[in-house]
Coordinates of N, CA and C in Angstrom, one line a residue:
M9 N 4.3 23.9 6.7 CA 4.4 24.3 5.3 C 5.5 25.5 5.4
S10 N 6.3 25.2 4.3 CA 7.6 26.0 4.3 C 7.2 27.3 3.9
A11 N 8.2 28.3 3.9 CA 8.0 29.7 3.6 C 7.7 30.0 2.2
E12 N 8.4 28.9 1.4 CA 8.1 29.2 -0.1 C 6.7 28.8 -0.6
E13 N 6.1 27.7 0.1 CA 4.6 27.4 0.0 C 3.9 28.5 0.2
R14 N 4.2 29.2 1.4 CA 3.6 30.3 2.1 C 3.4 31.4 1.2
R15 N 4.4 31.6 0.6 CA 4.9 32.8 -0.3 C 4.1 32.5 -1.6
E16 N 3.7 31.1 -2.1 CA 2.9 30.9 -3.2 C 1.7 31.0 -3.0
M17 N 1.1 30.9 -1.6 CA -0.3 31.2 -1.4 C -0.5 32.6 -1.1
A18 N 0.3 33.3 -0.9 CA 0.3 34.7 -0.5 C 0.1 35.6 -2.0
I19 N 0.8 35.0 -3.1 CA 0.8 35.5 -4.3 C -0.5 35.2 -4.9
E20 N -1.1 34.0 -4.9 CA -2.3 33.7 -5.1 C -3.4 34.4 -4.5
A21 N -3.4 34.6 -3.2 CA -4.2 35.5 -2.5 C -4.4 36.8 -3.0
A22 N -3.1 37.3 -3.5 CA -2.8 38.8 -3.7 C -3.7 38.9 -5.2
L23 N -3.7 38.0 -5.8 CA -4.3 38.0 -7.2 C -6.2 38.3 -6.9
V24 N -6.3 37.6 -6.0 CA -8.0 37.6 -5.8 C -8.1 38.9 -5.1
E25 N -7.5 39.2 -4.0 CA -7.8 40.5 -3.2 C -7.5 41.6 -4.0
F26 N -6.3 41.8 -4.5 CA -6.0 43.1 -5.5 C -6.9 42.9 -6.8
G27 N -7.3 41.9 -7.1 CA -8.3 42.1 -8.4 C -9.7 42.3 -8.0
Q28 N -10.0 42.2 -6.7 CA -11.3 42.6 -6.4 C -11.5 44.1 -5.9
T29 N -10.4 44.5 -5.0 CA -10.5 46.0 -4.7 C -9.5 46.9 -5.1
G30 N -8.4 46.4 -5.9 CA -7.4 47.2 -6.5 C -6.2 47.5 -5.3
Y31 N -5.1 48.0 -5.8 CA -4.0 48.4 -5.0 C -4.4 48.9 -3.5
N32 N -4.9 50.3 -3.8 CA -5.2 51.2 -2.8 C -6.5 50.5 -1.9
G33 N -7.1 49.9 -2.4 CA -8.4 49.3 -1.6 C -8.1 48.0 -0.9
T34 N -7.2 47.5 -1.0 CA -6.7 46.2 -0.4 C -5.9 46.3 0.8
S35 N -6.2 45.6 1.8 CA -5.4 45.5 3.1 C -4.5 44.4 3.1
T36 N -3.3 44.4 3.5 CA -2.5 43.4 3.6 C -3.3 42.3 4.8
A37 N -3.9 43.0 5.6 CA -4.2 42.1 6.7 C -5.5 41.2 6.1
V38 N -6.1 41.5 5.1 CA -7.1 40.6 4.4 C -6.3 39.7 3.8
I39 N -5.3 39.9 3.2 CA -4.4 38.9 2.1 C -3.8 38.0 3.3
A40 N -3.4 38.5 4.2 CA -2.7 37.5 5.4 C -3.9 36.7 6.3
E41 N -5.0 37.0 6.0 CA -6.1 36.3 6.6 C -6.5 35.1 5.6
R42 N -6.6 35.5 4.4 CA -6.8 34.5 3.5 C -5.7 33.4 3.3
V43 N -4.5 33.7 3.6 CA -3.4 32.7 3.5 C -3.4 31.9 4.7
G44 N -4.0 32.5 5.9 CA -4.0 31.8 7.3 C -2.6 32.0 7.9
V45 N -2.2 33.3 7.7 CA -0.9 33.7 8.5 C -1.2 35.1 9.4
S46 N -0.4 35.5 10.1 CA -0.4 36.7 10.6 C -0.1 37.8 9.7
Q47 N -0.3 39.2 10.0 CA 0.0 40.2 9.1 C 1.8 40.3 9.0
P48 N 2.4 40.3 10.5 CA 3.7 40.2 10.5 C 4.5 39.3 9.7
Y49 N 3.9 37.8 10.0 CA 4.6 36.8 8.7 C 4.5 37.1 7.3
L50 N 3.4 37.8 6.9 CA 3.1 38.3 5.5 C 4.3 39.1 5.3
F51 N 4.7 40.0 6.2 CA 5.8 41.2 5.8 C 7.1 40.4 5.9
R52 N 7.0 39.2 6.6 CA 8.4 38.6 6.4 C 8.6 37.8 5.0
L53 N 7.5 37.5 4.5 CA 7.4 36.9 3.0 C 7.8 38.1 2.0
F54 N 7.0 39.2 2.2 CA 7.1 40.4 1.3 C 7.2 41.6 2.1
P55 N 8.4 42.3 1.8 CA 8.8 43.5 3.1 C 7.7 44.5 2.7
T56 N 6.9 44.8 1.6 CA 5.9 45.7 1.6 C 4.6 45.4 1.0
K57 N 3.9 45.8 1.2 CA 2.3 45.7 0.2 C 2.9 45.7 -1.3
R58 N 3.5 46.8 -1.9 CA 3.9 47.1 -3.1 C 4.6 45.9 -3.6
A59 N 5.6 45.2 -2.7 CA 6.3 44.1 -3.1 C 5.5 43.2 -3.6
L60 N 4.5 42.8 -2.8 CA 3.3 41.6 -2.9 C 2.7 42.1 -4.2
F61 N 2.3 43.2 -4.3 CA 1.5 43.6 -5.6 C 2.4 43.3 -6.8
L62 N 3.5 43.5 -7.0 CA 4.5 43.5 -8.1 C 4.6 42.1 -8.2
A63 N 4.7 41.4 -7.3 CA 4.9 40.0 -7.5 C 3.4 39.3 -8.0
A64 N 2.3 39.8 -7.5 CA 1.1 39.2 -8.2 C 1.1 39.7 -9.5
A65 N 1.6 40.8 -10.0 CA 1.7 41.2 -11.3 C 2.4 40.4 -12.1
E66 N 3.8 40.1 -11.7 CA 4.5 39.3 -12.3 C 3.8 37.8 -12.6
R67 N 3.1 37.3 -11.7 CA 2.6 35.9 -11.7 C 1.5 36.0 -12.8
C68 N 0.8 37.2 -12.7 CA -0.5 37.3 -13.8 C -0.1 36.9 -15.0
F69 N 1.3 37.6 -15.3 CA 1.8 37.5 -16.7 C 2.4 36.2 -17.0
D70 N 3.1 35.6 -15.6 CA 3.7 34.3 -16.0 C 2.4 33.2 -16.3
D71 N 1.2 33.5 -15.8 CA 0.3 32.7 -16.1 C -0.3 32.7 -17.3
I72 N -0.4 33.8 -18.0 CA -1.0 33.9 -19.2 C 0.1 33.3 -20.4
E73 N 1.5 33.7 -20.0 CA 2.5 33.3 -20.9 C 2.5 31.8 -20.9
A74 N 2.3 31.1 -19.7 CA 2.3 29.8 -19.7 C 1.1 29.1 -20.1
M75 N -0.1 29.7 -20.4 CA -1.3 29.2 -21.1 C -1.0 29.2 -22.5
M76 N -0.4 30.4 -22.9 CA -0.2 30.5 -24.4 C 0.8 29.5 -24.8
R77 N 2.0 29.2 -24.1 CA 2.7 28.1 -24.5 C 2.1 26.7 -24.8
D78 N 1.3 26.4 -23.5 CA 0.6 25.1 -23.5 C -0.3 25.0 -24.6
A79 N -0.9 26.0 -24.9 CA -2.1 26.1 -26.3 C -1.4 25.7 -27.6
A80 N -0.4 26.6 -27.8 CA 0.3 26.4 -29.1 C 1.0 25.3 -29.2
G81 N 1.4 24.6 -27.9 CA 2.0 23.2 -28.2 C 3.0 23.0 -29.5
G82 N 2.6 22.2 -30.3 CA 3.7 21.9 -31.6 C 3.0 22.5 -32.7
L83 N 2.0 23.5 -32.7 CA 1.1 24.3 -33.8 C 2.3 25.4 -34.1
Y84 N 1.9 26.0 -35.4 CA 2.3 27.1 -35.8 C 1.4 27.8 -36.7
G85 N 1.8 29.3 -36.8 CA 0.9 29.9 -37.8 C -0.5 30.1 -37.1
V86 N -1.6 30.1 -38.2 CA -2.9 30.4 -37.7 C -3.2 29.5 -36.7
E87 N -3.0 28.3 -37.0 CA -3.4 27.2 -36.0 C -2.8 27.6 -34.5
A88 N -1.7 28.1 -34.4 CA -1.1 28.5 -33.0 C -1.9 29.8 -32.6
L89 N -2.3 30.5 -33.5 CA -3.0 31.7 -32.9 C -4.3 31.3 -32.6
R90 N -5.0 30.5 -33.2 CA -6.4 30.1 -33.0 C -6.4 29.2 -31.7
A91 N -5.6 28.3 -31.4 CA -5.6 27.5 -30.1 C -5.2 28.7 -29.0
M92 N -4.4 29.7 -29.2 CA -4.1 30.4 -27.9 C -5.3 31.3 -27.8
S93 N -5.9 31.6 -28.7 CA -7.4 32.6 -28.5 C -8.3 31.5 -27.9
T94 N -8.5 30.4 -28.4 CA -9.5 29.4 -27.8 C -9.1 29.5 -26.1
A95 N -7.8 29.3 -25.9 CA -7.2 28.9 -24.4 C -7.5 30.3 -23.5
Y96 N -7.2 31.5 -24.5 CA -7.5 32.8 -23.6 C -9.0 32.9 -23.2
R97 N -9.8 32.7 -24.1 CA -11.2 32.7 -23.9 C -11.6 31.8 -22.6
W98 N -11.0 30.8 -22.9 CA -11.4 29.6 -21.6 C -10.9 30.1 -20.3
T99 N -9.8 30.7 -20.4 CA -9.1 31.6 -19.1 C -10.2 32.7 -18.6
L100 N -10.6 33.5 -19.5 CA -11.4 34.6 -19.1 C -12.6 34.0 -18.4
N101 N -13.1 32.9 -18.7 CA -14.4 32.4 -18.3 C -14.4 31.5 -17.0
E102 N -13.1 30.7 -17.0 CA -12.9 29.8 -15.9 C -12.1 30.4 -15.1
R103 N -11.3 31.4 -15.2 CA -10.2 31.7 -14.2 C -10.0 33.3 -14.4
P104 N -11.6 33.8 -13.9 CA -11.9 35.5 -13.9 C -10.8 36.0 -13.2
V105 N -10.1 35.5 -12.2 CA -9.3 36.4 -11.4 C -8.1 37.0 -12.2
L106 N -7.8 36.2 -13.2 CA -6.7 36.8 -14.0 C -7.4 38.2 -14.7
L107 N -8.4 38.3 -15.3 CA -9.1 39.3 -16.0 C -9.1 40.5 -14.8
R108 N -9.7 40.3 -13.7 CA -10.1 41.3 -12.7 C -8.7 42.0 -12.3
F109 N -7.7 41.2 -12.2 CA -6.3 41.5 -11.8 C -5.7 42.3 -12.8
Q110 N -5.8 42.1 -14.1 CA -5.2 42.6 -15.3 C -5.9 44.1 -15.1
L111 N -7.1 44.2 -14.8 CA -8.1 45.5 -15.0 C -7.4 46.5 -13.7
K112 N -7.1 46.0 -12.7 CA -6.5 46.9 -11.7 C -5.4 47.0 -11.8
L113 N -4.4 46.3 -12.5 CA -3.0 46.6 -12.7 C -3.1 47.6 -13.6
Y114 N -3.6 47.4 -14.8 CA -3.7 48.6 -15.7 C -4.0 49.9 -15.1
A115 N -5.1 50.0 -14.2 CA -5.6 51.0 -13.4 C -4.6 51.6 -12.6
A116 N -3.7 50.7 -12.0 CA -2.5 51.3 -11.0 C -1.4 51.8 -11.8
A117 N -1.2 51.4 -13.1 CA -0.3 51.8 -13.9 C -0.4 53.3 -14.3
V118 N -1.6 53.9 -14.1 CA -2.0 55.5 -14.5 C -1.2 56.3 -13.7
H119 N -1.0 55.9 -12.4 CA -0.4 56.9 -11.6 C 0.8 56.3 -10.8
D120 N 1.2 55.2 -11.2 CA 2.6 54.4 -10.6 C 3.5 54.2 -11.6
E121 N 4.6 54.8 -11.6 CA 5.8 54.8 -12.6 C 6.2 53.1 -12.6
E122 N 6.4 52.6 -11.5 CA 7.1 51.5 -11.4 C 6.3 50.1 -11.9
V123 N 4.9 50.3 -11.7 CA 3.8 49.3 -12.1 C 3.8 49.6 -13.8
S124 N 4.1 50.9 -14.2 CA 3.9 51.0 -15.7 C 5.1 50.4 -16.3
R125 N 6.4 50.5 -15.6 CA 7.7 49.9 -16.3 C 7.5 48.4 -16.3
L126 N 6.9 47.8 -15.3 CA 6.6 46.4 -15.3 C 5.8 46.2 -16.5
G127 N 4.7 46.8 -16.7 CA 3.9 46.7 -17.7 C 4.6 46.6 -19.0
H128 N 5.5 47.7 -19.2 CA 6.6 47.8 -20.4 C 7.1 46.3 -20.6
V129 N 7.7 46.0 -19.6 CA 8.7 44.7 -19.8 C 8.0 43.5 -20.0
R130 N 6.7 43.4 -19.4 CA 6.0 42.3 -19.6 C 5.0 42.0 -20.9
W131 N 4.8 43.4 -21.4 CA 3.8 43.4 -22.6 C 4.7 43.0 -23.6
A132 N 6.0 43.6 -23.6 CA 7.3 43.4 -24.6 C 7.5 41.8 -24.7
R133 N 7.6 41.1 -23.6 CA 7.8 39.7 -23.6 C 6.6 39.0 -24.2
L134 N 5.5 39.4 -23.9 CA 4.3 38.7 -24.2 C 4.2 38.9 -25.8
W135 N 4.3 40.0 -26.2 CA 4.3 40.2 -27.7 C 5.4 39.3 -28.4
R136 N 6.5 39.4 -27.8 CA 7.6 38.3 -28.5 C 7.3 37.0 -28.5
L137 N 6.5 36.5 -27.1 CA 6.3 35.0 -26.9 C 5.3 34.7 -28.1
I138 N 4.1 35.7 -28.3 CA 3.1 35.4 -29.4 C 3.8 35.2 -30.8
T139 N 4.5 36.2 -31.2 CA 5.4 36.4 -32.2 C 5.8 35.0 -32.5
E140 N 7.0 34.4 -31.6 CA 7.7 33.4 -31.6 C 6.8 31.9 -32.0
L141 N 5.8 32.0 -31.0 CA 5.0 30.8 -31.0 C 4.2 30.5 -32.4
S142 N 3.7 31.7 -32.8 CA 2.9 31.7 -34.2 C 3.7 31.7 -35.1
G143 N 4.9 32.5 -35.3 CA 5.7 33.1 -36.2 C 4.9 34.0 -37.2
G144 N 3.7 34.6 -36.8 CA 3.0 35.9 -37.0 C 3.7 37.0 -37.6
E145 N 3.2 37.8 -38.5 CA 3.7 39.0 -38.8 C 3.2 39.9 -38.0
P146 N 3.8 41.1 -37.7 CA 3.6 42.1 -36.7 C 1.8 42.4 -36.9
E147 N 1.4 42.5 -37.9 CA 0.0 42.9 -38.2 C -0.9 41.8 -37.6
E148 N -0.7 40.4 -37.8 CA -1.4 39.4 -37.5 C -1.2 39.2 -35.8
V149 N 0.0 39.6 -35.3 CA 0.2 39.8 -33.7 C -0.9 40.7 -33.2
L150 N -0.8 41.7 -33.9 CA -1.6 43.1 -33.5 C -3.0 42.7 -33.3
R151 N -3.6 42.1 -34.5 CA -4.9 41.7 -34.6 C -5.4 40.8 -33.4
F152 N -4.3 39.8 -33.3 CA -4.5 38.9 -32.1 C -4.7 39.4 -30.7
V153 N -3.8 40.2 -30.3 CA -3.7 41.1 -29.2 C -4.7 42.0 -28.9
A154 N -5.4 42.8 -30.2 CA -6.7 43.6 -30.1 C -7.8 42.9 -29.8
V155 N -8.0 41.7 -30.4 CA -9.0 40.9 -30.3 C -9.2 40.6 -28.8
G156 N -7.8 40.1 -28.3 CA -8.0 39.4 -26.8 C -8.2 40.7 -26.0
L157 N -7.7 41.9 -26.2 CA -8.3 42.9 -25.2 C -9.6 43.5 -25.2
L158 N -10.3 43.2 -26.7 CA -11.4 43.5 -26.7 C -12.4 42.5 -25.8
A159 N -12.0 41.0 -26.2 CA -12.6 40.1 -25.3 C -12.6 40.5 -24.0
N160 N -11.6 41.1 -23.2 CA -11.3 41.4 -21.9 C -12.5 42.4 -21.7
V161 N -12.9 43.2 -22.4 CA -13.8 44.2 -22.2 C -15.3 43.7 -22.2
L162 N -15.4 42.8 -23.2 CA -16.7 42.2 -23.4 C -17.0 41.4 -22.3
T163 N -15.9 40.6 -21.7 CA -16.3 39.6 -20.8 C -16.5 40.2 -19.5
L164 N -15.7 41.5 -19.1 CA -16.0 42.1 -17.9 C -17.5 42.9 -17.9
F165 N -17.9 43.4 -19.2 CA -19.3 43.7 -19.0 C -20.5 42.7 -19.4
D166 N -19.9 41.6 -19.4 CA -20.8 40.2 -19.6 C -21.6 40.6 -20.8
V167 N -21.1 41.0 -22.1 CA -21.5 41.0 -23.4 C -21.5 39.7 -24.1
P168 N -22.6 39.4 -24.5 CA -22.5 37.9 -25.3 C -21.9 38.0 -26.8
Y169 N -21.2 37.1 -27.0 CA -20.4 37.2 -28.1 C -20.0 35.8 -28.8
T170 N -19.7 35.7 -30.0 CA -19.3 34.2 -30.5 C -18.2 34.3 -30.9
S171 N -17.2 33.4 -30.4 CA -15.7 33.5 -31.0 C -15.6 33.2 -32.4
G172 N -14.4 33.2 -32.7 CA -13.8 32.6 -34.1 C -14.3 33.5 -35.2
E173 N -14.6 33.1 -36.3 CA -15.0 33.5 -37.4 C -16.2 34.5 -37.4
A174 N -17.1 34.4 -36.5 CA -18.4 35.0 -36.2 C -18.1 36.1 -35.1
F175 N -17.2 36.4 -34.9 CA -16.8 37.4 -33.4 C -17.3 38.6 -34.0
A176 N -16.8 39.2 -35.1 CA -17.0 40.4 -35.4 C -18.8 40.6 -35.7
G177 N -19.4 39.7 -36.2 CA -20.8 39.9 -36.6 C -21.6 39.7 -35.4
S178 N -21.1 39.0 -34.5 CA -21.9 38.8 -33.0 C -21.6 40.0 -32.2
V179 N -20.7 40.6 -32.4 CA -20.7 42.1 -31.6 C -21.4 43.1 -32.3
R180 N -21.5 42.9 -33.6 CA -22.5 44.0 -34.5 C -23.7 43.7 -34.1
D181 N -24.3 42.2 -34.1 CA -25.7 42.1 -33.6 C -26.0 42.5 -32.3
W182 N -25.2 42.2 -31.3 CA -25.3 42.9 -30.0 C -25.5 44.4 -30.0
S183 N -24.7 45.0 -30.7 CA -24.7 46.5 -30.5 C -26.0 47.0 -31.3
E184 N -26.5 46.5 -32.4 CA -27.8 46.5 -33.0 C -29.0 46.4 -32.1
Q185 N -29.0 45.3 -31.2 CA -30.0 45.0 -30.4 C -30.2 46.1 -29.3
L186 N -29.3 46.8 -29.0 CA -29.2 47.9 -28.1 C -29.3 49.4 -28.8
R187 N -29.7 49.5 -30.3 CA -30.0 50.6 -30.9 C -31.2 51.3 -30.1
G188 N -31.1 52.6 -29.9 CA -31.9 53.3 -29.2 C -31.9 53.6 -27.9
V189 N -30.9 52.6 -27.2 CA -30.6 52.7 -25.7 C -29.3 53.6 -25.7
E190 N -29.4 54.9 -25.4 CA -28.2 55.7 -25.4 C -27.7 55.9 -24.2
H191 N -28.3 55.6 -22.8 CA -28.3 56.0 -21.8 C -28.7 54.9 -20.9
L192 N -28.1 54.9 -19.7 CA -28.5 53.9 -18.7 C -30.1 53.8 -18.3
A193 N -30.5 54.8 -18.3 CA -32.1 55.1 -18.0 C -32.9 54.5 -19.0
D194 N -32.5 54.4 -19.9 CA -33.0 53.8 -21.4 C -33.2 52.3 -21.2
W195 N -32.7 51.7 -20.3 CA -32.4 50.4 -20.2 C -32.5 49.6 -18.9
P196 N -33.9 49.8 -18.6 CA -34.2 49.2 -17.3 C -33.7 48.0 -16.8
I197 N -33.5 47.9 -15.7 CA -32.9 46.5 -15.2 C -33.7 45.2 -15.6
E198 N -34.8 45.4 -15.5 CA -35.9 44.1 -16.0 C -35.7 43.6 -17.3
Q199 N -35.1 44.4 -18.2 CA -34.9 44.5 -19.5 C -33.6 43.7 -20.0
A200 N -32.7 43.8 -18.8 CA -31.3 43.3 -19.1 C -31.3 42.0 -19.0
E201 N -30.3 41.5 -19.7 CA -29.9 39.9 -19.7 C -29.4 39.6 -18.1
P202 N -29.7 38.5 -17.7 CA -29.2 38.2 -16.1 C -27.6 37.8 -16.4
R203 N -26.9 38.2 -15.6 CA -25.5 37.6 -15.4 C -25.1 36.2 -15.3
R204 N -24.1 35.6 -15.6 CA -23.8 34.3 -15.7 C -23.8 33.8 -14.3
P205 N -24.4 32.5 -14.0 CA -24.3 32.1 -12.6 C -22.8 32.3 -11.9
G206 N -22.5 32.4 -10.8 CA -21.4 32.5 -10.1 C -20.6 33.8 -10.4
E207 N -21.2 34.7 -11.3 CA -20.4 36.2 -11.4 C -21.2 37.0 -10.6
P208 N -20.2 37.9 -10.1 CA -20.6 38.9 -9.2 C -21.8 40.0 -9.9

């Protein structure tokens, strides 16, 4: 296997491991083991743990951008936004590693200037891409992005919701079902809905 192939494997492994335990909680030894290489070899591919984390962050955004492009295809306007929204929801469910890594990336940006700068660059790029693919006005793009970030949170907490035009109503209905539940102690585990199969 070439060094470039090993590099790709290392980035994918980093997405998984950093997504599980964050930057500080992840050992490069664990990533090397997942890739099937020694730790010294991993450092030949990436000189530092930080370099590997930043490469994984770039890959996370690259994958989201590629998904948006593929989904929009030859569509435009509302149809393009709807197709990108459907593809993103599918990604959240079928490739949760991207959601988990995003959350760890945002957490790292709180105290890491370099990660924060990467976020500036890549979110600006993502905003421009969504605008170009859809031709949407700033308000439409804002609504699209805001709903996507809310979907991140709902998916993370395993909140049931219906997509599309029923989205707002389904979130309202869910919140009403928990009326009177103000603290965790008010909601015993035996009353909670089970998590989806395969989810931790």
